[in-house]
Amino acid sequence: MSKKANVFATLGLCTFSFVLALFLNTIGDAITIVGSTINPLVGFIFPIMFYWKIRPEEPLVSKGKIVSLIVAILVTGISI
């Protein structure tokens, strides 16, 4: 990551955190938001990404990749 990109990423994360802190009343609300966004990522989306990464030779229309894509779409939709 270049220095410029690092500065923009850091400023963006700090700004997002500050704005979020302005609107949340308690730390419990913040933990609820973090838990509801991180759990689907760790439990479903990351394993699907790792599966796609370790199986690059598998064709895009294979059963495994189609099922993993459907699961990723469903989990993303339900999480939102």
GROMACS .gro file of C-alpha atoms in nm:
model
   80
    1MET     CA    1   0.000   0.000   0.000
    2SER     CA    2   0.139   0.336  -0.094
    3LYS     CA    3   0.174   0.613   0.161
    4LYS     CA    4  -0.107   0.811  -0.002
    5ALA     CA    5  -0.343   0.513   0.004
    6ASN     CA    6  -0.250   0.444   0.365
    7VAL     CA    7  -0.332   0.802   0.466
    8PHE     CA    8  -0.671   0.789   0.290
    9ALA     CA    9  -0.757   0.452   0.443
   10THR     CA   10  -0.660   0.571   0.791
   11LEU     CA   11  -0.857   0.895   0.756
   12GLY     CA   12  -1.157   0.707   0.625
   13LEU     CA   13  -1.156   0.458   0.911
   14CYS     CA   14  -1.110   0.730   1.171
   15THR     CA   15  -1.390   0.941   1.020
   16PHE     CA   16  -1.624   0.644   1.002
   17SER     CA   17  -1.547   0.550   1.365
   18PHE     CA   18  -1.601   0.908   1.482
   19VAL     CA   19  -1.936   0.942   1.302
   20LEU     CA   20  -2.049   0.605   1.436
   21ALA     CA   21  -1.951   0.709   1.790
   22LEU     CA   22  -2.160   1.026   1.757
   23PHE     CA   23  -2.478   0.829   1.689
   24LEU     CA   24  -2.439   0.540   1.935
   25ASN     CA   25  -2.548   0.589   2.293
   26THR     CA   26  -2.379   0.294   2.464
   27ILE     CA   27  -2.091   0.057   2.406
   28GLY     CA   28  -2.347  -0.224   2.388
   29ASP     CA   29  -2.487  -0.073   2.069
   30ALA     CA   30  -2.140  -0.062   1.917
   31ILE     CA   31  -2.071  -0.425   2.011
   32THR     CA   32  -2.406  -0.527   1.859
   33ILE     CA   33  -2.320  -0.358   1.529
   34VAL     CA   34  -1.971  -0.510   1.520
   35GLY     CA   35  -2.099  -0.856   1.604
   36SER     CA   36  -2.377  -0.848   1.348
   37THR     CA   37  -2.139  -0.747   1.069
   38ILE     CA   38  -1.831  -0.953   1.155
   39ASN     CA   39  -1.999  -1.288   1.235
   40PRO     CA   40  -2.141  -1.349   0.884
   41LEU     CA   41  -1.808  -1.246   0.731
   42VAL     CA   42  -1.602  -1.482   0.946
   43GLY     CA   43  -1.852  -1.767   0.936
   44PHE     CA   44  -1.958  -1.765   0.572
   45ILE     CA   45  -1.799  -1.510   0.339
   46PHE     CA   46  -1.429  -1.561   0.428
   47PRO     CA   47  -1.445  -1.941   0.389
   48ILE     CA   48  -1.609  -1.895   0.048
   49MET     CA   49  -1.336  -1.650  -0.054
   50PHE     CA   50  -1.067  -1.895   0.062
   51TYR     CA   51  -1.236  -2.177  -0.130
   52TRP     CA   52  -1.234  -1.970  -0.449
   53LYS     CA   53  -0.870  -1.872  -0.387
   54ILE     CA   54  -0.743  -2.228  -0.338
   55ARG     CA   55  -0.941  -2.367  -0.633
   56PRO     CA   56  -0.854  -2.128  -0.921
   57GLU     CA   57  -0.831  -2.412  -1.175
   58GLU     CA   58  -1.191  -2.514  -1.113
   59PRO     CA   59  -1.425  -2.377  -1.383
   60LEU     CA   60  -1.657  -2.092  -1.289
   61VAL     CA   61  -1.967  -2.298  -1.366
   62SER     CA   62  -1.869  -2.594  -1.144
   63LYS     CA   63  -2.108  -2.718  -0.877
   64GLY     CA   64  -1.886  -2.604  -0.587
   65LYS     CA   65  -1.842  -2.248  -0.711
   66ILE     CA   66  -2.210  -2.206  -0.798
   67VAL     CA   67  -2.320  -2.329  -0.455
   68SER     CA   68  -2.064  -2.108  -0.281
   69LEU     CA   69  -2.181  -1.805  -0.480
   70ILE     CA   70  -2.546  -1.874  -0.391
   71VAL     CA   71  -2.455  -1.907  -0.022
   72ALA     CA   72  -2.255  -1.583  -0.034
   73ILE     CA   73  -2.547  -1.396  -0.193
   74LEU     CA   74  -2.798  -1.538   0.058
   75VAL     CA   75  -2.581  -1.463   0.360
   76THR     CA   76  -2.513  -1.110   0.236
   77GLY     CA   77  -2.885  -1.049   0.178
   78ILE     CA   78  -2.988  -1.189   0.515
   79SER     CA   79  -2.713  -0.995   0.692
   80ILE     CA   80  -2.824  -0.666   0.541
   0.00000   0.00000   0.00000
